Amino acid sequence: MEATTVISNKDKFIALNESKSSVLKNSWANEIEAAIAAFTTFELPTTRHEEWKYTRTTRLANENWKWSESLENSGLSNTIIEDLNAARIVFINGNLSLADSSFNNAIGCTISVNENIAASDIAQINVAPATNVFEAFQRTNTSAAISIRVEKNTAAETPLHIVHLITDNESISTPAIFIHLGTGATLEVTESFHGNENTKGLTIRGLYAHVGTNARLEYNKIQAEKDEQFHISLDNVRVENDGYSNFNTLTIDGGWVRNDLRIDLNGQNIEAHLSGFYLPRNKQLVDNHTKVDHMYPHCMSNELYKGILFDQSTGVFNGKVYVRKDAQKTNAYQTNSNILASDDATMNTKPELEIYADDVKCSHGTTTGQLDEQAMFYLRARGMSPDSARKLLTTAFINDVLNKVENKIVRQHVIDALVQKGLLYI
Amino acid sequence: MLEIKNLHARVEEKEILRGLNFEVKPGEVHAIMGPNGSGKSTLASVLAGKEEYEITGGEVSFKGKDLLAMSAEERAREGLFLAFQYPVEIPGVSNINFLKAALSEVREHRGLPQLTAKEFLALVNEKSKLVELDGQLTNRSVNEGFSGGEKKRNEVFQMAMLDPTLAILDETDSGLDIDALRIVANGVNAMRSPERSFVVITHYQRLLDFIVPDYVHVLYKGRIVKSGTKELALELEERGYDWIKEEVEAANA
Ligand SMILES: Nc1ncnc2c1ncn2[C@@H]1O[C@H](COP(=O)(O)OP(=O)(O)OP(=O)(O)O)[C@@H](O)[C@H]1O
Ligand SMILES: [Mg+2]
């Protein structure tokens, strides 16, 4: 029998890797060197890989991605959050579009971009080494970057809105965001991802946030890409003593979405919230992998993810919570609830708690069920159409996640987007 | 108003309604009594359009239209209302938002103009007073954490809001204390009119002291086996159902 040549799925990424260099090649040199080495050792994950058991990368690997320099901004006006009066930082096809951005007026924070980002700013964030091929790839090829710094005891008054838009077909975007909050600093960021119709795109976005002592970070990530778009978020948040982090992952739309959120509780007395909803339709896939690491005593983490799966969509939730030996008096809560709104939808959910301390309060619960038929009938018996009844119940189901978004304007914006998609009732 | 002829219905292979005949004319109040498990709530659910019950025979007309051909929501919009024996709790859905949505769809169907926010709140105020439902409850999630009595009052409140032409009250009296019973009954009586009919399912004569029925029926093994006037309820209270069961068995023998 003749031997067949197996072309590694990774080949296309190797080619992409060779044709690009990072905008941070000077300011992040050490890490890039490490990431280049890591990139050669990691394979593209398959479903045999524990972390990718339900999420196939085949389709993503088979596309012909290209680096794009296009700053074509059609559709950008749809990304504005009315009344937020935010400083806007706009990435188009992975490139920073200064012409579309307006952040010079941002009060209380310092924003630097691309080659102007100081090596010391990045070093202060203390990014952990890359653990998979996508992380290594993003770091090696950072297509554009911003650094946001809020200094000691400063409140960044202007909310930030980071916008990503895909307009160039088959483009790949690998931007990075660095955030440093000094002692007692506060910051609110909304980041939203968009893409135009019939435009294939792949985004691998790295977020590296450092929440200093007694600092507060509010982070709302809104994913509203199209069926043709692939998305990998690499979200890393490290919190110090007395810090607070509230991280919301709101997946409204997108063909193939993977969120890797890692929160390191690197001190005592930290409060961390991580919440999200996902409402995949058609053949969409939404995969949330979260990792919460309790390293020291007296911290609290509260995780709440909810999903409603329509049509032939797939959902994945994997929530890891580590409570290390020294992390006594930890309170760690995790909930993942799902509704299968179709017989053809699938949800794979797995909580993974590893607890090595003995004096802790930890709980986790996952449920996957159908829309409550009794409630549906009750609402219909009062004259509501099945469609409005379903939407009313959907709204009720994800309401507690929506309420995690503290900024009412952002929350209303998300609700409006859901209503527009015919997913919610108001 | 409502005409049921030889109705057969089953659930999970089990025949529950077995040739039921029943007629309600405009303005009438009918009481249906009968032993546990005889099929009273099944009848109510079938009339309201619950899909898990399979209709295996018979016909039902409501205001001259084929009721069985309508969806649950169409029946409600046409003016049929069921006060549930066990109202469902719906966490996260506010009573008021839900009623606003329901009423809007109902009014649209009936060709009535939509209410302004102000008119709607005025109506809520008026109708919640009718059953002395605490204003707080109207703002809470549908039935969530309501006491048994509060749930029943909430049903009657919704009935008043939706202004039906035929209301079926399934054991709306159970779980009510004596004062609440009077309040709920007064609410129902206030809605009695020559155009509106009621079917009151109950186990207790005492409700019928407040809501005086024109007719009383006994449902047993999926059929109306005896009909009479309000005196029948008194007799049942005194004698129980055994004599009726015997009559039925004798007739079948
Ligand atoms: N969904 C269902 N699945 C299986 N059996 C059912 C279902 N609904 C009703 N039944 C059965 O049908 C019979 C009639 O029930 P139904 O609730 O109509 O009685 P009822 O007359 O209202 O009784 P009660 O006075 O206790 O309220 C009972 O034996 C009940 O167990
Ligand atoms: Mg019953």
XYZ file of C-alpha atoms and ligand atoms in Angstrom:
711
model
C 0.000 0.000 0.000
C 1.163 3.469 -0.828
C 1.834 5.890 1.896
C -0.300 8.987 1.740
C 1.122 12.328 2.668
C -0.762 13.856 5.525
C -0.757 17.612 5.267
C -0.801 19.031 8.740
C -3.701 21.356 9.392
C -1.216 23.666 10.928
C 0.588 24.282 7.635
C -1.534 27.254 6.714
C -0.826 28.833 10.062
C 2.869 28.201 9.625
C 2.731 30.046 6.304
C 0.790 32.893 7.891
C 3.271 32.956 10.713
C 6.173 33.364 8.312
C 4.613 36.237 6.422
C 3.913 38.472 9.404
C 5.780 40.086 12.216
C 4.353 41.505 15.391
C 3.829 45.226 15.918
C 5.356 44.565 19.332
C 8.596 43.028 18.104
C 10.616 45.485 20.151
C 8.488 45.972 23.244
C 7.520 42.326 23.769
C 10.626 40.684 22.315
C 11.220 38.084 25.018
C 7.684 36.787 24.988
C 7.600 36.699 21.201
C 10.738 34.618 21.188
C 9.152 32.221 23.651
C 5.926 32.164 21.641
C 7.779 31.365 18.415
C 9.327 28.376 20.148
C 5.971 27.377 21.623
C 4.289 27.672 18.238
C 6.557 25.020 16.777
C 5.781 22.564 19.570
C 1.984 22.934 19.765
C -0.203 21.167 17.252
C -3.513 22.465 16.056
C -5.920 20.909 18.539
C -8.222 18.086 17.503
C -11.175 16.647 19.403
C -8.761 14.170 20.974
C -7.369 17.112 22.894
C -9.206 17.364 26.227
C -9.641 21.136 25.957
C -11.127 20.835 22.478
C -13.195 17.714 22.882
C -16.376 19.186 21.408
C -14.951 21.985 19.289
C -13.576 21.133 15.902
C -10.921 23.376 14.412
C -11.077 21.661 11.012
C -13.219 24.247 9.250
C -11.167 27.067 10.656
C -7.951 25.390 9.536
C -9.218 24.731 6.024
C -9.945 28.345 5.110
C -7.446 30.432 3.179
C -6.777 33.204 5.628
C -4.721 36.214 4.687
C -3.282 39.200 6.493
C -5.202 42.295 5.521
C -4.234 45.931 5.583
C -7.675 47.094 4.604
C -9.230 49.815 6.719
C -12.475 49.689 4.759
C -15.011 50.755 7.378
C -18.421 50.031 5.877
C -20.807 48.979 8.625
C -18.839 50.759 11.318
C -21.693 53.133 12.160
C -23.743 50.142 13.360
C -21.220 49.511 16.102
C -21.825 52.766 17.962
C -23.405 52.516 21.396
C -25.645 55.573 21.511
C -25.426 57.734 24.637
C -22.418 55.895 26.042
C -20.139 58.785 25.096
C -17.242 56.417 25.130
C -13.719 56.878 23.905
C -13.594 54.594 20.874
C -10.705 52.459 19.749
C -11.412 50.829 16.428
C -9.741 47.803 14.870
C -10.627 46.948 11.297
C -9.537 43.590 9.913
C -7.085 43.402 12.807
C -5.523 46.808 12.114
C -5.850 49.791 14.323
C -7.830 52.446 12.496
C -6.764 55.738 14.016
C -9.011 57.621 11.610
C -12.049 55.873 13.075
C -10.872 56.006 16.682
C -11.355 58.848 19.116
C -9.656 58.295 22.422
C -7.578 61.415 22.975
C -10.409 62.796 25.069
C -10.487 59.813 27.455
C -10.243 61.119 31.007
C -8.179 59.261 33.571
C -6.355 56.772 31.402
C -3.361 56.699 29.130
C -3.703 54.883 25.853
C -0.758 54.020 23.665
C -0.783 52.022 20.481
C 1.317 49.599 18.444
C 5.060 50.409 18.367
C 4.555 53.200 20.907
C 3.657 50.817 23.685
C 6.481 50.791 26.241
C 8.136 47.476 27.040
C 7.841 48.315 30.736
C 4.055 48.661 30.453
C 3.732 45.173 29.064
C 6.246 43.759 31.520
C 4.202 45.086 34.426
C 1.234 42.983 33.346
C 3.252 39.812 33.714
C 1.616 37.689 31.035
C 1.733 33.939 31.642
C 3.403 31.746 28.981
C 1.343 30.589 26.012
C -0.327 27.225 26.522
C -1.668 26.448 23.070
C -1.052 27.080 19.412
C -3.527 29.957 19.126
C -2.009 31.838 22.045
C 1.454 31.359 20.615
C 0.248 32.444 17.179
C -1.463 35.574 18.482
C 1.629 36.646 20.408
C 3.999 35.959 17.560
C 1.926 37.879 15.054
C 0.159 40.622 16.999
C -1.446 42.562 14.160
C -2.173 45.660 16.220
C -2.096 46.506 19.909
C -3.233 48.998 22.463
C -2.186 49.542 26.011
C -4.548 51.134 28.508
C -3.122 52.341 31.782
C -4.961 53.821 34.706
C -2.576 55.088 37.327
C -2.778 54.817 41.097
C -6.038 56.033 42.695
C -7.404 57.243 39.400
C -10.852 56.584 38.075
C -10.980 56.413 34.312
C -14.106 58.492 33.938
C -14.668 57.979 30.264
C -15.902 54.496 29.450
C -13.887 52.833 26.712
C -15.387 51.103 23.745
C -13.060 48.860 21.800
C -14.558 47.905 18.444
C -13.456 45.135 16.096
C -14.889 45.013 12.623
C -14.277 42.546 9.812
C -14.857 43.935 6.320
C -12.241 42.147 4.220
C -13.099 38.618 3.126
C -10.813 35.871 4.485
C -8.874 38.277 6.654
C -7.251 37.204 9.881
C -7.023 39.543 12.878
C -4.686 39.031 15.803
C -4.894 42.171 17.940
C -3.767 42.480 21.548
C -5.103 44.588 24.381
C -3.069 45.343 27.463
C -4.656 46.818 30.548
C -2.929 47.906 33.689
C -4.874 49.285 36.646
C -2.701 50.750 39.381
C -3.589 50.589 43.076
C -7.112 51.843 43.630
C -7.713 52.538 39.930
C -11.015 51.875 38.186
C -11.865 51.265 34.561
C -14.874 50.293 32.512
C -14.410 48.724 29.102
C -16.885 47.496 26.558
C -15.410 45.514 23.725
C -17.529 44.507 20.790
C -16.863 42.282 17.789
C -18.611 42.713 14.468
C -18.310 41.610 10.892
C -20.060 42.323 7.663
C -22.366 39.873 5.891
C -20.811 37.233 3.638
C -17.336 38.122 4.831
C -15.228 35.320 6.157
C -12.975 36.277 8.995
C -10.884 34.837 11.777
C -10.151 36.779 14.926
C -7.680 35.621 17.531
C -7.666 38.384 20.081
C -5.459 38.485 23.193
C -6.496 40.397 26.296
C -3.931 40.786 29.037
C -5.308 42.643 32.021
C -3.743 43.391 35.355
C -6.061 44.627 38.101
C -3.861 46.110 40.818
C -4.425 46.242 44.549
C -7.903 47.500 45.393
C -8.534 48.297 41.733
C -11.803 47.709 39.899
C -12.335 46.440 36.389
C -15.678 46.257 34.631
C -15.386 44.416 31.342
C -18.209 43.742 28.916
C -17.408 41.716 25.855
C -20.130 41.735 23.239
C -19.802 39.231 20.427
C -21.959 40.017 17.437
C -20.186 38.513 14.476
C -21.779 36.700 11.544
C -22.143 33.038 10.621
C -19.040 33.170 8.376
C -16.784 34.428 11.138
C -14.539 32.504 13.484
C -13.534 33.922 16.808
C -11.052 32.972 19.486
C -10.822 35.177 22.557
C -7.856 34.726 24.831
C -8.936 36.600 27.934
C -6.476 36.834 30.782
C -7.209 38.764 33.939
C -4.918 38.831 36.937
C -6.241 40.458 40.090
C -4.276 41.563 43.158
C -5.244 42.005 46.857
C -8.674 43.587 47.446
C -9.227 43.869 43.709
C -12.544 43.519 41.918
C -13.241 42.207 38.472
C -16.583 41.854 36.715
C -16.209 40.153 33.348
C -19.217 39.598 31.086
C -19.125 37.590 27.894
C -22.273 38.307 25.914
C -22.452 36.217 22.781
C -25.259 37.500 20.621
C -24.101 36.094 17.318
C -21.187 34.477 15.518
C -20.580 31.320 13.510
C -17.836 29.746 15.558
C -16.864 31.244 18.886
C -14.337 30.060 21.405
C -13.758 32.027 24.617
C -10.842 31.105 26.837
C -11.194 33.159 29.976
C -8.667 32.841 32.699
C -8.903 34.737 35.962
C -6.023 34.550 38.404
C -6.863 35.634 41.927
C -3.367 36.604 42.878
C -4.019 37.995 46.343
C -6.451 38.055 49.245
C -9.889 39.504 49.569
C -10.581 39.566 45.855
C -14.039 39.559 44.357
C -14.340 38.198 40.839
C -17.495 37.809 38.801
C -17.581 36.075 35.459
C -20.815 35.764 33.591
C -22.055 35.165 30.137
C -24.837 34.155 27.865
C -24.854 32.549 24.459
C -27.768 32.172 22.069
C -26.418 30.225 19.092
C -28.654 29.616 16.097
C -28.342 27.783 12.797
C -25.180 25.691 12.932
C -23.330 28.094 15.179
C -20.951 26.942 17.862
C -20.187 28.765 21.088
C -17.568 27.351 23.421
C -16.791 28.961 26.781
C -13.776 27.632 28.613
C -13.133 29.376 31.900
C -10.436 28.946 34.484
C -10.594 30.598 37.892
C -7.537 30.179 40.057
C -7.843 30.857 43.799
C -4.323 31.077 45.150
C -4.781 32.961 48.428
C -7.347 33.051 51.254
C -10.556 35.064 51.578
C -11.493 35.457 47.951
C -14.807 35.103 46.234
C -15.548 34.061 42.691
C -19.020 33.929 41.247
C -19.570 32.379 37.845
C -22.866 32.402 35.964
C -23.239 31.239 32.373
C -26.521 30.700 30.605
C -27.333 29.496 27.143
C -30.285 28.970 24.889
C -29.506 26.803 21.919
C -31.600 27.001 18.790
C -31.715 25.030 15.552
C -28.688 22.769 15.062
C -26.348 24.816 17.192
C -23.781 23.514 19.637
C -22.770 24.897 22.997
C -19.789 24.000 25.130
C -19.130 25.067 28.671
C -16.108 23.998 30.640
C -15.579 25.740 33.939
C -12.428 25.038 35.858
C -12.099 26.315 39.384
C -8.893 25.737 41.295
C -8.765 26.338 45.009
C -5.157 25.940 46.046
C -3.941 24.675 49.389
C -3.401 28.151 50.809
C -6.736 29.501 49.617
C -8.690 28.937 52.828
C -12.023 30.702 53.354
C -12.602 30.728 49.621
C -16.124 31.192 48.331
C -16.443 29.883 44.807
C -19.745 29.531 43.020
C -20.415 28.292 39.547
C -23.674 27.883 37.652
C -24.262 26.880 34.061
C -27.866 26.583 32.881
C -28.998 25.781 29.405
C -32.187 25.523 27.442
C -32.308 23.407 24.340
C -34.839 25.234 22.191
C -34.577 22.621 19.449
C -34.267 18.839 19.296
C -31.239 19.209 17.051
C -29.246 21.467 19.361
C -26.503 20.083 21.592
C -24.967 21.300 24.810
C -21.827 19.890 26.376
C -21.223 21.146 29.849
C -18.593 20.207 32.349
C -17.734 21.814 35.665
C -14.257 20.988 36.940
C -13.561 21.922 40.514
C -10.220 21.093 42.016
C -10.153 21.959 45.674
C -7.043 21.495 47.786
C -8.015 23.715 50.744
C -10.362 22.356 53.406
C -12.120 25.409 54.801
C -13.959 26.626 51.731
C -17.446 27.160 50.398
C -17.764 25.974 46.859
C -20.786 25.097 44.831
C -21.483 24.294 41.261
C -24.547 23.341 39.307
C -25.284 22.666 35.689
C -28.652 22.087 34.100
C -29.744 21.504 30.543
C -33.440 21.324 29.819
C -36.240 22.359 27.551
C -38.270 25.523 27.677
C -40.835 25.062 30.452
C -43.889 23.705 28.617
C -46.206 24.424 31.534
C -45.151 28.056 31.521
C -45.535 28.210 27.738
C -49.085 26.948 27.998
C -49.924 29.324 30.815
C -48.805 32.323 28.752
C -50.605 31.112 25.639
C -53.767 30.479 27.638
C -53.694 34.214 28.366
C -53.612 35.025 24.671
C -49.891 35.315 23.933
C -48.604 33.873 20.678
C -46.102 31.018 21.066
C -43.436 33.294 19.659
C -43.967 36.071 22.197
C -44.374 33.541 24.996
C -41.070 31.924 24.064
C -39.325 35.284 23.926
C -40.747 36.308 27.267
C -39.390 33.137 28.858
C -36.043 33.566 27.114
C -35.812 37.088 28.431
C -36.559 35.894 31.925
C -33.950 33.155 31.605
C -31.011 35.375 30.730
C -32.131 38.348 32.760
C -29.789 37.697 35.674
C -26.815 37.635 33.303
C -27.958 40.899 31.690
C -28.176 42.442 35.126
C -24.489 41.698 35.652
C -23.764 44.448 33.148
C -23.555 47.401 35.474
C -23.637 50.160 32.906
C -27.332 50.586 32.094
C -26.620 52.076 28.681
C -24.507 49.107 27.666
C -27.098 46.730 29.079
C -29.877 48.431 27.134
C -27.751 48.324 23.997
C -27.363 44.566 24.374
C -31.089 44.145 25.016
C -31.895 46.202 21.925
C -29.553 44.083 19.835
C -31.239 40.922 21.096
C -34.700 42.312 20.434
C -33.633 43.271 16.942
C -32.498 39.709 16.352
C -35.934 38.541 17.487
C -34.530 36.834 20.573
C -36.008 38.896 23.348
C -39.321 40.370 24.301
C -39.751 43.780 25.799
C -72.063 30.076 24.082
C -70.459 26.678 24.691
C -71.758 23.411 23.332
C -69.957 20.142 23.986
C -71.191 17.025 22.233
C -70.017 13.505 23.008
C -66.482 14.617 23.845
C -63.820 11.939 24.199
C -60.280 12.759 25.257
C -57.307 10.798 26.433
C -53.799 11.249 27.653
C -51.052 8.660 27.425
C -53.410 5.916 26.267
C -55.750 6.589 29.147
C -59.277 7.615 28.248
C -60.395 10.361 30.632
C -63.353 12.056 28.992
C -65.765 9.482 27.685
C -68.672 10.973 25.851
C -69.236 14.206 27.682
C -72.216 16.423 26.841
C -72.543 19.895 28.225
C -74.069 23.202 27.220
C -73.688 26.719 28.559
C -75.833 29.632 27.414
C -74.879 33.302 27.673
C -75.126 34.700 31.173
C -75.386 31.299 32.861
C -73.319 30.039 35.752
C -72.719 26.293 35.840
C -71.082 24.458 38.693
C -69.282 21.187 38.032
C -68.635 18.894 40.949
C -67.404 15.348 41.090
C -64.984 13.010 42.845
C -61.202 13.400 42.573
C -59.850 12.134 39.303
C -63.210 12.190 37.540
C -61.909 14.445 34.750
C -62.900 17.981 35.767
C -59.482 19.565 35.257
C -59.012 17.510 32.114
C -62.184 19.020 30.719
C -60.949 22.488 31.627
C -57.535 21.842 30.008
C -59.084 20.386 26.879
C -61.298 23.442 26.544
C -58.326 25.763 27.076
C -56.380 23.967 24.356
C -53.707 21.997 26.141
C -52.048 19.908 23.467
C -51.054 16.893 25.512
C -54.673 15.769 25.564
C -55.750 13.911 22.496
C -59.313 14.446 21.380
C -60.599 11.120 20.141
C -64.177 12.092 19.432
C -66.938 14.651 19.718
C -67.205 18.334 19.013
C -67.093 21.602 20.874
C -68.446 24.868 19.607
C -67.746 28.184 21.255
C -69.803 31.177 20.175
C -70.702 29.183 17.089
C -67.074 28.451 16.143
C -65.226 25.136 16.220
C -63.257 25.460 19.436
C -61.155 22.351 18.903
C -59.740 23.801 15.690
C -58.300 26.803 17.517
C -54.921 27.110 19.220
C -54.786 27.884 22.932
C -54.002 31.540 22.295
C -56.829 31.882 19.772
C -59.287 30.533 22.320
C -58.102 33.054 24.889
C -58.378 35.891 22.392
C -61.856 34.725 21.412
C -62.863 35.144 25.032
C -62.278 31.857 26.812
C -60.485 32.064 30.121
C -59.245 29.300 32.399
C -58.361 30.014 36.004
C -55.940 27.170 36.668
C -56.289 24.770 39.571
C -52.503 24.939 39.910
C -51.237 28.274 38.526
C -47.686 28.020 37.184
C -44.816 29.969 38.725
C -42.730 31.753 36.114
C -39.577 33.200 37.661
C -38.197 36.312 36.013
C -41.374 37.213 34.121
C -43.116 40.109 35.777
C -46.863 39.776 36.214
C -47.397 43.228 34.853
C -45.195 42.884 31.752
C -46.750 39.576 30.908
C -50.288 40.902 31.268
C -49.472 43.951 29.201
C -48.170 41.714 26.413
C -51.102 39.319 26.668
C -53.728 42.045 26.809
C -52.200 43.785 23.834
C -52.415 40.620 21.720
C -55.951 39.949 22.963
C -57.158 43.481 22.205
C -55.588 43.420 18.789
C -57.485 40.219 17.998
C -60.726 41.710 19.249
C -60.268 44.828 17.162
C -59.989 47.041 20.231
C -57.604 50.002 20.371
C -54.375 49.495 22.316
C -54.278 50.987 25.775
C -51.818 53.723 26.596
C -49.409 53.027 29.459
C -51.568 55.234 31.652
C -54.817 53.515 30.736
C -53.240 50.146 31.306
C -52.055 51.058 34.793
C -55.467 52.473 35.623
C -57.021 49.177 34.559
C -54.522 47.218 36.660
C -55.408 49.398 39.607
C -59.105 48.952 39.154
C -59.011 45.194 38.613
C -56.537 44.419 41.364
C -58.832 46.252 43.767
C -61.647 44.008 42.649
C -59.919 40.998 44.236
C -57.949 43.065 46.748
C -54.689 41.872 45.242
C -51.741 43.627 46.839
C -50.172 46.102 44.376
C -46.782 44.595 45.208
C -47.880 41.263 43.797
C -48.722 42.689 40.412
C -45.082 43.742 40.071
C -43.550 40.460 41.155
C -42.713 37.501 38.937
C -45.778 35.543 37.830
C -46.980 33.549 40.853
C -43.434 33.139 42.133
C -43.497 32.744 45.878
C -47.204 33.614 45.993
C -49.213 31.911 48.717
C -51.902 29.505 47.567
C -54.573 32.128 48.097
C -52.568 34.831 46.339
C -52.195 32.629 43.297
C -55.944 32.129 43.085
C -56.613 35.838 43.446
C -54.050 36.486 40.765
C -55.996 34.179 38.453
C -59.202 36.105 39.042
C -57.312 39.385 38.622
C -56.048 38.192 35.223
C -59.560 37.138 34.314
C -60.848 40.616 35.098
C -58.050 42.143 33.015
C -58.722 39.964 29.983
C -62.498 40.396 30.076
C -63.540 36.942 28.822
C -66.989 35.862 27.660
C -66.615 32.404 29.173
C -64.587 31.851 32.313
C -63.778 28.422 33.664
C -62.721 28.508 37.303
C -60.992 25.284 38.305
C -61.123 24.992 42.096
C -60.451 28.672 42.478
C -61.898 28.354 45.992
C -59.444 25.755 47.240
C -56.730 27.254 49.384
C -58.724 30.383 50.126
C -59.581 31.398 53.664
C -63.126 32.476 54.379
C -62.447 36.186 53.825
C -60.513 35.570 50.620
C -63.292 33.305 49.405
C -65.805 36.102 49.855
C -63.511 38.594 48.135
C -62.899 36.335 45.149
C -66.597 35.455 44.900
C -67.526 39.134 44.998
C -65.021 39.754 42.239
C -66.622 37.059 40.122
C -70.153 38.249 40.912
C -69.204 41.781 39.910
C -68.334 40.390 36.506
C -71.551 38.470 36.021
C -73.567 39.828 33.142
C -76.113 38.581 30.599
C -73.288 38.188 28.063
C -70.740 36.446 30.251
C -70.896 32.825 31.372
C -69.042 30.937 34.073
C -68.177 27.309 34.644
C -67.205 26.870 38.258
C -65.434 23.645 39.201
C -65.504 23.054 42.925
C -65.670 20.467 45.663
C -67.430 22.711 48.127
C -70.938 23.908 48.502
C -69.737 26.970 50.436
C -68.433 28.649 47.266
C -71.854 28.210 45.721
C -73.371 30.152 48.612
C -71.445 33.124 47.288
C -71.495 32.427 43.573
C -74.985 31.087 43.130
C -75.100 28.787 40.096
C -77.964 28.326 37.698
C -77.101 24.654 37.263
C -75.050 22.051 39.082
C -73.572 18.995 37.370
C -71.779 15.923 38.555
C -68.870 14.691 36.472
C -67.952 11.073 37.048
C -65.668 8.844 35.002
C -65.466 11.363 32.213
C -69.183 12.015 31.795
C -71.779 14.351 33.218
C -73.886 11.824 35.074
C -76.276 14.084 36.898
C -77.501 17.644 36.502
C -79.721 19.766 38.645
C -80.065 23.155 40.234
C -78.227 24.537 43.246
C -80.123 22.164 45.524
C -78.108 19.286 44.031
C -74.955 20.772 45.523
C -76.562 20.770 48.942
C -77.589 17.179 48.533
C -74.050 16.186 47.484
C -72.629 17.987 50.484
C -74.892 15.908 52.675
C -74.785 12.521 50.987
C -71.445 12.401 49.183
C -71.019 10.702 45.798
C -71.698 7.059 46.618
C -75.371 7.164 45.710
C -74.536 8.713 42.368
C -71.846 6.145 41.678
C -74.383 3.425 42.482
C -76.929 4.973 40.153
C -74.330 4.998 37.397
C -73.236 1.419 37.997
C -76.891 0.302 38.093
C -77.617 2.039 34.811
C -74.561 0.417 33.233
C -75.361 -3.039 34.571
N -51.244 14.667 31.839
C -51.740 13.545 32.401
N -51.046 12.409 32.347
C -51.528 11.266 32.883
N -52.703 11.195 33.526
C -53.445 12.290 33.620
C -53.001 13.534 33.058
N -53.943 14.465 33.296
C -54.911 13.837 33.977
N -54.623 12.545 34.177
C -55.446 11.560 34.872
O -56.765 11.738 34.473
C -57.661 11.584 35.556
C -58.515 12.818 35.691
O -57.718 13.877 36.179
P -58.288 15.348 36.448
O -57.163 16.178 36.896
O -59.031 15.789 35.265
O -59.289 15.082 37.649
P -60.143 16.100 38.501
O -61.540 15.707 38.341
O -59.807 17.493 38.149
O -59.654 15.764 39.954
P -59.466 16.711 41.250
O -60.816 16.864 41.840
O -58.578 15.921 42.135
O -58.879 17.993 40.820
C -56.813 11.297 36.761
O -56.781 9.907 36.968
C -55.449 11.803 36.368
O -54.437 11.109 37.013
Mg -58.895 19.045 39.143
